[in-house]
Short mmCIF file of C-alpha atoms and ligand atoms in Angstrom, two decimals:
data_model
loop_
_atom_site.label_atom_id
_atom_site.label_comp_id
_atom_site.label_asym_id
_atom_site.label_seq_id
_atom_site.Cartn_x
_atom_site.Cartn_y
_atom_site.Cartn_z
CA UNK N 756 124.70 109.27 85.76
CA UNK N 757 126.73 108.78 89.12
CA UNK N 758 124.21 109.17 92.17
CA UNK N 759 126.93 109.52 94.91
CA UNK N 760 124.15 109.96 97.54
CA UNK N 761 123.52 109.51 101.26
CA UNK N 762 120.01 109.53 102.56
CA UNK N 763 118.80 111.29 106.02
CA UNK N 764 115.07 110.31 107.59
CA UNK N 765 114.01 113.22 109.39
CA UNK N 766 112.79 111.17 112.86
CA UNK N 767 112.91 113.66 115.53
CA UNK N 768 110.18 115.52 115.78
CA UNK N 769 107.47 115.13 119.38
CA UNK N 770 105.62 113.73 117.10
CA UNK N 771 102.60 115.51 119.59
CA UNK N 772 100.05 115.73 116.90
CA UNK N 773 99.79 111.99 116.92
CA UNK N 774 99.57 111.63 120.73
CA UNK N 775 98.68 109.07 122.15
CA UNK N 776 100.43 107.41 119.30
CA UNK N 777 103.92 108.81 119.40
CA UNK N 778 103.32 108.95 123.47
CA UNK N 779 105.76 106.04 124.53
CA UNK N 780 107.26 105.46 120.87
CA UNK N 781 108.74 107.87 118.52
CA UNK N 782 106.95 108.92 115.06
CA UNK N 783 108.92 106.81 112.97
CA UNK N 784 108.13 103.91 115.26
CA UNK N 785 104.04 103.95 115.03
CA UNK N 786 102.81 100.93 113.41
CA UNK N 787 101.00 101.57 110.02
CA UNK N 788 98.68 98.99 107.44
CA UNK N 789 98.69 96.13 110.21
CA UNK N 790 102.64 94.89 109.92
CA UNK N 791 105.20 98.14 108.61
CA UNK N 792 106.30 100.99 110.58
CA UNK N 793 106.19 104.57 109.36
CA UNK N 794 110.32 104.92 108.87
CA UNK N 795 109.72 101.52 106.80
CA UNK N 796 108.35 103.88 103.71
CA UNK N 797 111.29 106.31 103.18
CA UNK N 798 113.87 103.57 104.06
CA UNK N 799 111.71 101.55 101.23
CA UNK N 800 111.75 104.06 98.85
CA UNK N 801 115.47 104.91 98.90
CA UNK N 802 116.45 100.96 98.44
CA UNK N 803 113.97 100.87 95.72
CA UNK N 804 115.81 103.62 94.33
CA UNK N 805 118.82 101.80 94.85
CA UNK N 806 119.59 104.73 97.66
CA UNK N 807 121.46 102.10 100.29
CA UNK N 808 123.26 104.87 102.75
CA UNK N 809 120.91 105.73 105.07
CA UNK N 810 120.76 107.45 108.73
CA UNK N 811 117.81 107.94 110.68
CA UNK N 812 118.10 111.11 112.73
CA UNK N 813 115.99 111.04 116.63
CA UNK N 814 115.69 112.46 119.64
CA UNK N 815 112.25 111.59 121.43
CA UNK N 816 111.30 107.65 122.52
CA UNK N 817 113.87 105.68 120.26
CA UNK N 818 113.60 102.57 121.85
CA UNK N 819 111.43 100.50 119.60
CA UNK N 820 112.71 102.34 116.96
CA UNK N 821 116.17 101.18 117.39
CA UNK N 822 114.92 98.13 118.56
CA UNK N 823 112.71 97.60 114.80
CA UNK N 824 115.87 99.44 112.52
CA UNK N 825 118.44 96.51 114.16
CA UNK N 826 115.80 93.98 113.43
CA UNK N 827 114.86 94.97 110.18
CA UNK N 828 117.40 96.13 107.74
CA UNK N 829 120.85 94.32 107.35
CA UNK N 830 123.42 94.63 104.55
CA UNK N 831 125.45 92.38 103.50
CA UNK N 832 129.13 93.29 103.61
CA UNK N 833 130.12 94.00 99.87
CA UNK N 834 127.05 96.22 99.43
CA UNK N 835 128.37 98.70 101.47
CA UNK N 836 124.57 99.31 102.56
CA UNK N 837 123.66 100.47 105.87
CA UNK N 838 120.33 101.90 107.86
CA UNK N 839 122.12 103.54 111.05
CA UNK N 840 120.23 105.78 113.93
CA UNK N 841 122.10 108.74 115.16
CA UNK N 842 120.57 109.74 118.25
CA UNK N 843 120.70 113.67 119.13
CA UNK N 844 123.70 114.04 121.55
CA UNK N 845 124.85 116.31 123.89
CA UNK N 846 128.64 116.91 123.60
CA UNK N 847 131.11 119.66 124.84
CA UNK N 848 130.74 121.91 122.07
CA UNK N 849 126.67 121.72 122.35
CA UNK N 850 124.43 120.58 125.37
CA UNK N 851 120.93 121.36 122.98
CA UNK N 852 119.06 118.79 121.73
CA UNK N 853 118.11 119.60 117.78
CA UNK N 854 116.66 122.58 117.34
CA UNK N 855 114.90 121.99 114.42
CA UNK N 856 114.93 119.79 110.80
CA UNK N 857 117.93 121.52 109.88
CA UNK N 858 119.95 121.82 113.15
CA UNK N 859 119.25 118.27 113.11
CA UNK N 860 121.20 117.74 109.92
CA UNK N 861 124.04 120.20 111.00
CA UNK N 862 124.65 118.17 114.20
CA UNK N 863 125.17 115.35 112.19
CA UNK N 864 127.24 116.69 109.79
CA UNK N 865 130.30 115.54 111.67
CA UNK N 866 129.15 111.93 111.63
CA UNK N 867 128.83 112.01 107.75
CA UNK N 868 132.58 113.32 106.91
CA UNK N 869 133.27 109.67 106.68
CA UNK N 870 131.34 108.88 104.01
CA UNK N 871 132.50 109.36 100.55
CA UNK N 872 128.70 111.02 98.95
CA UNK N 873 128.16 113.71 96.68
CA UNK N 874 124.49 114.88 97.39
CA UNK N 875 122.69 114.58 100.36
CA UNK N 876 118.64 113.24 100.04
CA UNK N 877 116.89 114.56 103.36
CA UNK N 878 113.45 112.68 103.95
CA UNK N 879 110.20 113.14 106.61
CA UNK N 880 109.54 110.21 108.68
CA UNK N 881 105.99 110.94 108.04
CA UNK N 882 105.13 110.18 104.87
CA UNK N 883 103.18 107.48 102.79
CA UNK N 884 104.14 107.93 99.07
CA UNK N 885 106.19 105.80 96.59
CA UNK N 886 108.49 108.01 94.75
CA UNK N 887 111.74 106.76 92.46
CA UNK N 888 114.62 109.63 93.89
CA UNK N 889 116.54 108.94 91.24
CA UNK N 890 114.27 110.77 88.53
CA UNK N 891 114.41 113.20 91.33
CA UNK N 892 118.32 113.45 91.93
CA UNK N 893 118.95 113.38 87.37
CA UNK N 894 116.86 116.35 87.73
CA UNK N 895 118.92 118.00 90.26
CA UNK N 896 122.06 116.85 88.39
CA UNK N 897 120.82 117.88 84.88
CA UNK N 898 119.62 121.47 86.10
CA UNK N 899 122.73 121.91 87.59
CA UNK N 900 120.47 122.59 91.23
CA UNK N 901 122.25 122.92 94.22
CA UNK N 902 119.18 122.58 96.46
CA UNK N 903 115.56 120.39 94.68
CA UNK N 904 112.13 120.42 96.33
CA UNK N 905 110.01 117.71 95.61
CA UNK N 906 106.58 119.44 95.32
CA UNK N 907 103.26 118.42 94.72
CA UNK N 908 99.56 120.27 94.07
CA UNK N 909 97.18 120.74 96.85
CA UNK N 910 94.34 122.66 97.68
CA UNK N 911 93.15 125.93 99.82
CA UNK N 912 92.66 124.26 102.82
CA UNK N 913 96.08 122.08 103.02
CA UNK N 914 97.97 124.88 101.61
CA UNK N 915 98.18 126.52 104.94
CA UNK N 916 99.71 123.61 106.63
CA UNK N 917 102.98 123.31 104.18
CA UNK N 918 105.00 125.33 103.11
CA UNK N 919 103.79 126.87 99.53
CA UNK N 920 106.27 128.25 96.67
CA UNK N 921 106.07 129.58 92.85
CA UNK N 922 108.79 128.61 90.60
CA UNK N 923 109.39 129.81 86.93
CA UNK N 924 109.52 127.92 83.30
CA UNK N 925 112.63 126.33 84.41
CA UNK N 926 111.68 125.15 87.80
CA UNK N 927 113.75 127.59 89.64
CA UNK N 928 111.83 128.57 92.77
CA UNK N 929 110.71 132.51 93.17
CA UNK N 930 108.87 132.62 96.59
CA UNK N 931 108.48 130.20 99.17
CA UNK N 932 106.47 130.50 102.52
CA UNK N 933 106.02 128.43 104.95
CA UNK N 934 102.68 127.76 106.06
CA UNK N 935 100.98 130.67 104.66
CA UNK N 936 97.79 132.23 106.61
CA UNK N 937 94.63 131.63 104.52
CA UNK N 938 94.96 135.95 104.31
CA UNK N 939 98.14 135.77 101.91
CA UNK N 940 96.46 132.18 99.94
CA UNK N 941 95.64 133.90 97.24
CA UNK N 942 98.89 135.60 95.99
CA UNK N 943 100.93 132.56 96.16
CA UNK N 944 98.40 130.33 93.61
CA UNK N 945 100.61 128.59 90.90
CA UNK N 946 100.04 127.46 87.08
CA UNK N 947 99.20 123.83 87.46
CA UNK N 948 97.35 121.55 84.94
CA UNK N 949 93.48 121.74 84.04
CA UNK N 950 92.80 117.95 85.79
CA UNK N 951 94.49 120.00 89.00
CA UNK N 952 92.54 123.12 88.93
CA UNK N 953 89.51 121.19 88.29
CA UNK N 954 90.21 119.71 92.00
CA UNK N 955 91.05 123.03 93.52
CA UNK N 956 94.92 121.91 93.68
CA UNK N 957 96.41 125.27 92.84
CA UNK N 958 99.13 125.83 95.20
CA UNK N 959 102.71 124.16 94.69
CA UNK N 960 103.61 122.41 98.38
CA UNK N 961 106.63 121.14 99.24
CA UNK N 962 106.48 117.54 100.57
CA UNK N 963 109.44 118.20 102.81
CA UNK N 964 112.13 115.92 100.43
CA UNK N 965 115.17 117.97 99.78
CA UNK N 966 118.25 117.13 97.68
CA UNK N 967 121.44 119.30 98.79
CA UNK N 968 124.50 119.13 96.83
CA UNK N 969 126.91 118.64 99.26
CA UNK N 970 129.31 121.14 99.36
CA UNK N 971 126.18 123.61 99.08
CA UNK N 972 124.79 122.30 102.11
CA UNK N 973 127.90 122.72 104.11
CA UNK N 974 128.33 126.31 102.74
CA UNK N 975 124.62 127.21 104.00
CA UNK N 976 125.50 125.93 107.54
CA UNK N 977 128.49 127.32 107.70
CA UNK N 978 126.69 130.94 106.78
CA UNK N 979 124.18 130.25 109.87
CA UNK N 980 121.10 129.96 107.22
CA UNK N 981 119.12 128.83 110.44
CA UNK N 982 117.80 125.37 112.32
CA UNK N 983 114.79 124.63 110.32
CA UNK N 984 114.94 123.79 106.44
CA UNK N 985 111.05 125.29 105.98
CA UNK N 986 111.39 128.27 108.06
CA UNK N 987 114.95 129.53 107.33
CA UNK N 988 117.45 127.21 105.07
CA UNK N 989 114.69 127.17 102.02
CA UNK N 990 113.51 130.64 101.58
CA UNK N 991 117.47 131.88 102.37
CA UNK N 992 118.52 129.60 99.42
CA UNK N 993 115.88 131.49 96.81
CA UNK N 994 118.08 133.85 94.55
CA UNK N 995 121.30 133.18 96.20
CA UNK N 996 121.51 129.20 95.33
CA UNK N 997 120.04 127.61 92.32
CA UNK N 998 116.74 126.49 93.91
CA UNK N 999 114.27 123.99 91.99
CA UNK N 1000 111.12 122.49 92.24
CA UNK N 1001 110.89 119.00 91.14
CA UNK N 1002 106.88 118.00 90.46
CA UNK N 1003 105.73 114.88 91.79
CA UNK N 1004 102.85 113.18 90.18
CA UNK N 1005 101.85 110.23 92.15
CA UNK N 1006 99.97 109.78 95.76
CA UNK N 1007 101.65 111.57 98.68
CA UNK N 1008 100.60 112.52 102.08
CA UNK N 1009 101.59 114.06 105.26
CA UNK N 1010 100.64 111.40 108.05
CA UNK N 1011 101.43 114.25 110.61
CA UNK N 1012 97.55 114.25 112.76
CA UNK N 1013 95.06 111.19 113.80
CA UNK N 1014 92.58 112.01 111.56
CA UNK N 1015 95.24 112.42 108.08
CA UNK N 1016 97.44 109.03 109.92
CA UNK N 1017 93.61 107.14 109.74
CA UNK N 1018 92.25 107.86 106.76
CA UNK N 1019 95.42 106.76 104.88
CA UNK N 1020 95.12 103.74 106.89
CA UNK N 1021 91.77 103.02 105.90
CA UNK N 1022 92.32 104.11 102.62
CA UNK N 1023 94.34 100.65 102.15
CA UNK N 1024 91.14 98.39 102.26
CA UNK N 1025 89.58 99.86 99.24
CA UNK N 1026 89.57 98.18 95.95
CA UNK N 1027 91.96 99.74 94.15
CA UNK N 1028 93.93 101.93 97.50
CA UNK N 1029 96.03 105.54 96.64
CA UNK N 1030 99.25 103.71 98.36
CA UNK N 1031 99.79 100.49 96.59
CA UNK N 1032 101.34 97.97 98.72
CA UNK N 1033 100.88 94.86 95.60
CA UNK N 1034 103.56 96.61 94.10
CA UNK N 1035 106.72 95.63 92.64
CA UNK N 1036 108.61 97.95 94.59
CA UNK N 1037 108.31 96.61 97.88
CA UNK N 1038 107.93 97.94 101.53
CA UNK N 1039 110.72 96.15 103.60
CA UNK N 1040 110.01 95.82 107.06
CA UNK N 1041 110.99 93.47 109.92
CA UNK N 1042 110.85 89.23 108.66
CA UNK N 1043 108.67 88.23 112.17
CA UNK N 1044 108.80 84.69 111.12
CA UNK N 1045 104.94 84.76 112.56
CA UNK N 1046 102.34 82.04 110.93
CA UNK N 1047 99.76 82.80 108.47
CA UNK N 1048 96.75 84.35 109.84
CA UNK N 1049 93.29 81.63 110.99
CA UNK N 1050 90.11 83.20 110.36
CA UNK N 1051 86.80 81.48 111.39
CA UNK N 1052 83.34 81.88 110.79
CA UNK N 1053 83.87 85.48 110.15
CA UNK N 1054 82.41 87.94 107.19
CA UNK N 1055 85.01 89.96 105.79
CA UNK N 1056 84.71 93.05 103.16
CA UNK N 1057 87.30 95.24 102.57
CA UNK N 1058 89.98 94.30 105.03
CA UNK N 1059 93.68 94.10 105.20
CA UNK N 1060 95.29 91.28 107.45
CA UNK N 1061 98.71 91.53 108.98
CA UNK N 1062 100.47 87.74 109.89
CA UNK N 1063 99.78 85.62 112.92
CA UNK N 1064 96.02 87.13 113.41
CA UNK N 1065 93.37 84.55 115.40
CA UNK N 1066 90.15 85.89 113.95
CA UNK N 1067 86.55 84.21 115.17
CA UNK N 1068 84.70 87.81 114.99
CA UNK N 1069 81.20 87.89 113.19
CA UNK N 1070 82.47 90.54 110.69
CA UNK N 1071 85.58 92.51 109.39
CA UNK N 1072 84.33 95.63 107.65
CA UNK N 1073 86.83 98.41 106.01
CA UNK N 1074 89.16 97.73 108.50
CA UNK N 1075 92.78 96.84 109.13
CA UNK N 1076 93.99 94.31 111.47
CA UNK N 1077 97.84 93.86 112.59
CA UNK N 1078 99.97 91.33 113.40
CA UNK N 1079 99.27 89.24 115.93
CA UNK N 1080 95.32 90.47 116.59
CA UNK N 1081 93.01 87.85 118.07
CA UNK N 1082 89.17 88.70 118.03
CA UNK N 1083 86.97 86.95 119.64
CA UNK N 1084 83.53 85.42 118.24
CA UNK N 1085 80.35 87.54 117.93
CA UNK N 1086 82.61 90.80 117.89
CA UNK N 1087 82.12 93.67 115.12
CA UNK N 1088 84.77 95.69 113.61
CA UNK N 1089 84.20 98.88 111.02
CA UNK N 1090 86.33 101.49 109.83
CA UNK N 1091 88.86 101.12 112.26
CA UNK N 1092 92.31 100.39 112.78
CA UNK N 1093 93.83 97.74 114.65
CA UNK N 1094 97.19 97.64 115.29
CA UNK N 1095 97.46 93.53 117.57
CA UNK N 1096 100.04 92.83 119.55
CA UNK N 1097 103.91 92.52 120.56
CA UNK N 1098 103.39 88.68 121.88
CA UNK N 1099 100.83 86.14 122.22
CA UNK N 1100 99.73 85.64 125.49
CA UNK N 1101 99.75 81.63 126.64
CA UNK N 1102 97.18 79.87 126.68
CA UNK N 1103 97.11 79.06 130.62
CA UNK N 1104 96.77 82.76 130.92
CA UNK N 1105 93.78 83.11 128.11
CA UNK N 1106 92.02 79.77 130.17
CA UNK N 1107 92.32 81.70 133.85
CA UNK N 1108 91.42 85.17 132.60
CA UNK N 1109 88.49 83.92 130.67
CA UNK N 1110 87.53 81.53 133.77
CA UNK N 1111 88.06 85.19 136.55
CA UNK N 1112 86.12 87.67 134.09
CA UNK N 1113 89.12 89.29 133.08
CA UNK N 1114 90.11 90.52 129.39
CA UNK N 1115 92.50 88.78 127.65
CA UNK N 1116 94.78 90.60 124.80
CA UNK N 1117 92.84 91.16 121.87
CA UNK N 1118 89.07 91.96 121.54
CA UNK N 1119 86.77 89.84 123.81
CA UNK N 1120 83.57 88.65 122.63
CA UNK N 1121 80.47 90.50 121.47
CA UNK N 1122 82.39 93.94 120.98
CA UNK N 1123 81.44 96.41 118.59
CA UNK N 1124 84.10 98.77 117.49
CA UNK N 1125 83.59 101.46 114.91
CA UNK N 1126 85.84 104.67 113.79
CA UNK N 1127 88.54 103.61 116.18
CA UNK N 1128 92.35 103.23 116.42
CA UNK N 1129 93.59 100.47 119.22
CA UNK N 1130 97.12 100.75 120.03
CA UNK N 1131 98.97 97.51 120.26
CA UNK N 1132 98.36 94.84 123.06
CA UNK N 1133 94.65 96.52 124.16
CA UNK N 1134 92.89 93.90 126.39
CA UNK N 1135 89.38 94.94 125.52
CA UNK N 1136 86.70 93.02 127.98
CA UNK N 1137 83.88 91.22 126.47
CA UNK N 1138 80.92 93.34 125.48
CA UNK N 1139 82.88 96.42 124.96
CA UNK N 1140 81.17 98.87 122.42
CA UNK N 1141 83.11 101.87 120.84
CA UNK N 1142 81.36 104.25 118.64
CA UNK N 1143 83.92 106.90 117.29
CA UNK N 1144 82.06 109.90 115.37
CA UNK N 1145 81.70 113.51 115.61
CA UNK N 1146 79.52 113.21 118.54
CA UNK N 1147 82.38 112.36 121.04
CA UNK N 1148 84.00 115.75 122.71
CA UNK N 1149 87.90 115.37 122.06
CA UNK N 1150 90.22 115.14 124.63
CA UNK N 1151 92.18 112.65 126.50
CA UNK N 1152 89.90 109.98 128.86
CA UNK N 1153 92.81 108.03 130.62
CA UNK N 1154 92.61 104.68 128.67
CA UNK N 1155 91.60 106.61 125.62
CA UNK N 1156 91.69 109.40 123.91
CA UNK N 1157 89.22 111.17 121.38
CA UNK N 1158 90.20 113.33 118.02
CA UNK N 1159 88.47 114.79 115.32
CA UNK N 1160 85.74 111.85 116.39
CA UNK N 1161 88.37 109.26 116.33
CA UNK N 1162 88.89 107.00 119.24
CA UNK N 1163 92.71 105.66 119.92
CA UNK N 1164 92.33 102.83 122.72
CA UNK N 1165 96.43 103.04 123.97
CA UNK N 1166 98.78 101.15 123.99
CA UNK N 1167 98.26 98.38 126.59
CA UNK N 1168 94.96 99.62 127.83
CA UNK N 1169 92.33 97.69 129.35
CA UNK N 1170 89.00 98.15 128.99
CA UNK N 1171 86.69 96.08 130.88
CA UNK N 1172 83.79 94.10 129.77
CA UNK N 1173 81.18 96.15 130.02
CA UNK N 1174 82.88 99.45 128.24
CA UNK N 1175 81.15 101.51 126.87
CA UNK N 1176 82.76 105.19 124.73
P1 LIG Q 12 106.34 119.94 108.86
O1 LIG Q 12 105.80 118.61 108.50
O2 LIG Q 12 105.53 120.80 109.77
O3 LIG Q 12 106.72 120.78 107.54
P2 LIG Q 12 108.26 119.24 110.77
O4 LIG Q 12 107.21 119.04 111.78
O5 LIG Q 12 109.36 120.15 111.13
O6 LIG Q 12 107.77 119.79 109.42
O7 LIG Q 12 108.75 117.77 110.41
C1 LIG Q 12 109.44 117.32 109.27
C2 LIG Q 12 110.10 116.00 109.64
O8 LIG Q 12 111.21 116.28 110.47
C3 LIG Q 12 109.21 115.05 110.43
O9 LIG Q 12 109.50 113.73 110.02
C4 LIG Q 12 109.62 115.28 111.87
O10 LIG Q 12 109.47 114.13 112.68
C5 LIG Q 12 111.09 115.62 111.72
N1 LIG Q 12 111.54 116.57 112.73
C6 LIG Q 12 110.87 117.63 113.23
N2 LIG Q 12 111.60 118.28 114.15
C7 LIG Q 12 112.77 117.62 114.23
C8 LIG Q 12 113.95 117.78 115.02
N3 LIG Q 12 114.05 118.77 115.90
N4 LIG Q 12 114.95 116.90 114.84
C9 LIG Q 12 114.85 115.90 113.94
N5 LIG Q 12 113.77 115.67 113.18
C10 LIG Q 12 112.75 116.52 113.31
C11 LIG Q 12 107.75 120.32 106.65
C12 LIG Q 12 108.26 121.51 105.84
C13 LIG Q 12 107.12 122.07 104.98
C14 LIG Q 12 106.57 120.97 104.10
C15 LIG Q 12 106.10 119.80 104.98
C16 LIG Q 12 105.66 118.62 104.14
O11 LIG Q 12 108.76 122.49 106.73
O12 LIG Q 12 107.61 123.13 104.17
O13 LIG Q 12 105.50 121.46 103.32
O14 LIG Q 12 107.21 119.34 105.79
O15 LIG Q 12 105.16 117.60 104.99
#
C-alpha cells in the first residue's frame, strides 16, 4: 500500500497546565523518564512507522527545542528524511500568531506545497503511547476515509477532558463533542468490550491523532471549517466528509497537567511499566556521548537511571533520575522525579562551594525528597527535606511551586541547606 505521508507534531500550545515546567521551555521541550524529551515520542513513533517527513509546529519558548530537534535527528541524504521546526510567523498577509491546532496547520500549509505527500498525519506533542500509524493510515486508505481519529476508551471522569464521539458498525463517526460537561456524559456512552465496561471505559475519546487526506484537508480550510481541529474542523467534517474512528488498543495518555505528566513518569519504575521503553521500537533522542552512570553505597528499588548520574545517596526508591544528577551521601529519594542537569559543574567550584556552605548542583547531603518534581540544574543545600502530599496548599512559592500535592523545585532553583517545604 503506498503511504505518501507527511507528519505534523502539534508543539504550540502555552503549555500553562504544566507551569512551571513549560515556563522557560516549550511543551515539547520538557524532559521526560530521566534522558528523552516529550516531542522525542511522536517523532519516535512516526520513524518506527517508517513515517520520515516530519515538521514540528511552535510558537511559545522554542529555544531548547530547536536547540534538542538540530541535535537530535539527522537524515542522511538519500533518505529524503527530515525533522524540521516551523516557527509561527508573522507575515504581510497575517500578523496573528496560531490561533488554534488547526490554524496552526493552515499557516503552514504554504510551507508543505513543496512536498510531494498524499495524506497528512497530525500528532499532539503531549503524548506517551507507542502506536504503529501505518495500521492506522491502511485503515484510512482501505475505508476510503478522508479524515481518521485515533480513539481510545476512557472513563466518566476523563471523558470530560477530551473530546468524546459515537461512530457506527463501520467506524464512521455520528457525534462528536468536545469536552462534554459531566450533564450531557451520559448520552454520548459508546458500545465498547466487556474487559472495558468492566473498568468504567465507556466513552470513545479521541487521542488528538488525525489522518487528513490531503486534498480533503485543503478543501476544509479553504471552506473556513475553523482554527481548532476539536472544536470546529472535527464535528464540521461529521456527515459531510467520510469521518472514521480508528480504535487503539494499547497504553495512551494525555501528559497535558503535573499530576497526569508525574504519574506516567513514575509509572516507568514499576516492574513491568504501561510505556515500555525495552522495546524494539525505540525512542530516539539526542546521542549525549555522556559516561555510564557511578552509583555508591546506595539502596535502589524501583528506579530508572538516565547516563552520566554521580549517585552516593542512602536510597533510590520509585524514582527517576536524569542525566547528569549527582546526589550526595546520606540523601533520600521516593516517588519523585528528577530531571539532573545541562552541565557538570567543575570540580574547583564543587571544592569552594562545599568549603563556603553553599549548594552545589545536584542534591546535597542528608536530603529527603518525596512526591516531588526538580527541574533541571536545582542546587538543593544540604539537609533540605521536601514532603509533597495533599497536605501542601497549591500555588506558586517563588523557588517552587505546589500542585495537586506535587512539588516542582524549578529550573535552576536554589534551595538552601536548611529547606524545609
Ligand atoms: P487538547 O489536548 O485540549 O484536546 P490542545 O490543548 O488544543 O488540545 O492541544 C493539542 C496539541 O496541540 C498539544 O500538543 C498542544 O501543545 C498543541 N497546540 C495547542 N494549541 C496550539 C497552537 N495554537 N498552535 C500549535 N499547536 C498547538 C485535543 C483535542 C481533543 C482530544 C485531546 C486528546 O481537541 O478532542 O480528545 O486532544 O489529548
Amino acid at each position: 500500500m503506498k503511504r505518501n505521508v507527511i507528519s505534523i507534531v502539534l508543539g504550540g500550545g502555552r503549555g500553562t497546565r504544566l507551569f512551571p515546567l513549560t515556563y522557560s521551555r516549550s511543551k515539547p521541550a520538557v524532559p521526560i523518564a530521566g534522558k528523552y524529551r516529550l516531542v522525542d515520542i511522536p517523532i519516535s513513533n512516526c520513524l518506527n512507522s517508517g513515517l520520515n517527513k516530519i515538521l514540528v509546529l511552535t510558537q511559545f519558548n522554542s529555544a531548547s527545542l530547536n536547540s534538542h530537534i538540530k541535535n537530535s535527528y539527522h537524515f542522511d541524504i538519500f533518505s529524503k528524511g527530515f525533522v524540521d521546526i516551523l516557527a509561527a510567523e508573522q507575515n504581510v498577509e497575517n500578523d496573528n500568531w496560531y490561533q488554534g491546532t488547526a490554524d496552526a496547520v493552515r499557516q503552514s500549509m504554504k510551507h508543505l506545497e513543496k512536498y510531494d505527500y498524499d495524506y497528512i498525519l497530525i500528532l499532539s506533542g503531549d503524548q506517551l503511547y507507542q502506536m504503529d500509524f501505518r495500521e492506522m493510515l491502511d485503515f484510512h486508505i482501505e475505508k476510503g476515509g478522508d479524515v481518521t481519529i485515533a480513539t481510545i476508551p476512557v472513563n466518566a471522569k476523563d471523558a470530560t477532558g477530551f473530546g468524546i464521539l459515537s461512530s457506527d458498525d463501520e467506524g464512521n463517526i455520528t457525534s462528536f463533542v468536545e469536552k462534554p460537561g459531566y450533564d450531557i456524559l451520559g448520552d454520548l456512552k459508546s458500545e465498547v468490550s466487556e474487559e472495558n465496561k468492566h473498568t468504567g471505559k465507556e466513552y470513545l475519546a479521541s487521542m488528538g491523532i488525525y489522518i487528513f487526506t490531503r486534498s480533503i484537508l485543503k478543501k476544509m480550510f479553504d471552506e473556513g471549517a475553523g482554527d481548532d481541529f476539536g472544536k470546529d474542523i472535527i464535528p464540521n467534517s461529521i456527515g459531510k466528509y467520510t469521518t472514521l474512528s480508528y480504535q487503539f488498543e494499547g497504553y495512551w495518555t494525555d501528559i497535558g497537567t503535573i499530576e497526569s505528566f508525574y504519574e506516567a513518569n513514575l509509572d516507568l519504575c514499576q516492574d513491568f511499566p504501561q510505556f515500555n521503553l525495552f522495546s524494539s521500537s525505540p525512542i530516539y533522542t539526542r546521542a549525549r556521548m555522556l559516561p555510564p552512570s557511578k552509583i555508591n553505597g546506595s539502596y535502589v528499588s524501583k528506579a530508572v537511571f538516565g547516563d552520566g548520574c554521580i549517585i552516593m545517596a542512602d536510597k533510590i526508591e520509585n524514582s527517576v533520575i536524569g542525566n547528569r544528577t549527582r546526589i550526595d551521601k546520606g540523601s533520600t529519594i521516593v516517588n519523585s522525579y528528577v530531571m539532573g542537569a545541562d552541565f557538570y559543574q567543575n570540580t574547583t567550584e564543587i571544592v569552594l562551594n562545599d568549603r563556603n556552605g553553599r549548594p552545589n548542583m545536584g542534591i546535597g547531603k542528608y536530603c529527603y525528597i518525596e512526591k516531588a518534581i526538580l527541574d533541571k540544574n536545582c542546587y538543593i543545600g544540604d539537609n533540605v527535606r521536601i514532603i509533597g502530599g495533599k497536605h501542601l496548599p497549591d500555588g506558586d512559592f517563588g523557588t517552587y511551586s505546589v500542585q495537586d500535592g506535587i512539588v516542582v523545585v524549578k529550573k535552576g532553583a536554589v534551595l538552601a541547606p536548611g529547606t524545609h517545604i
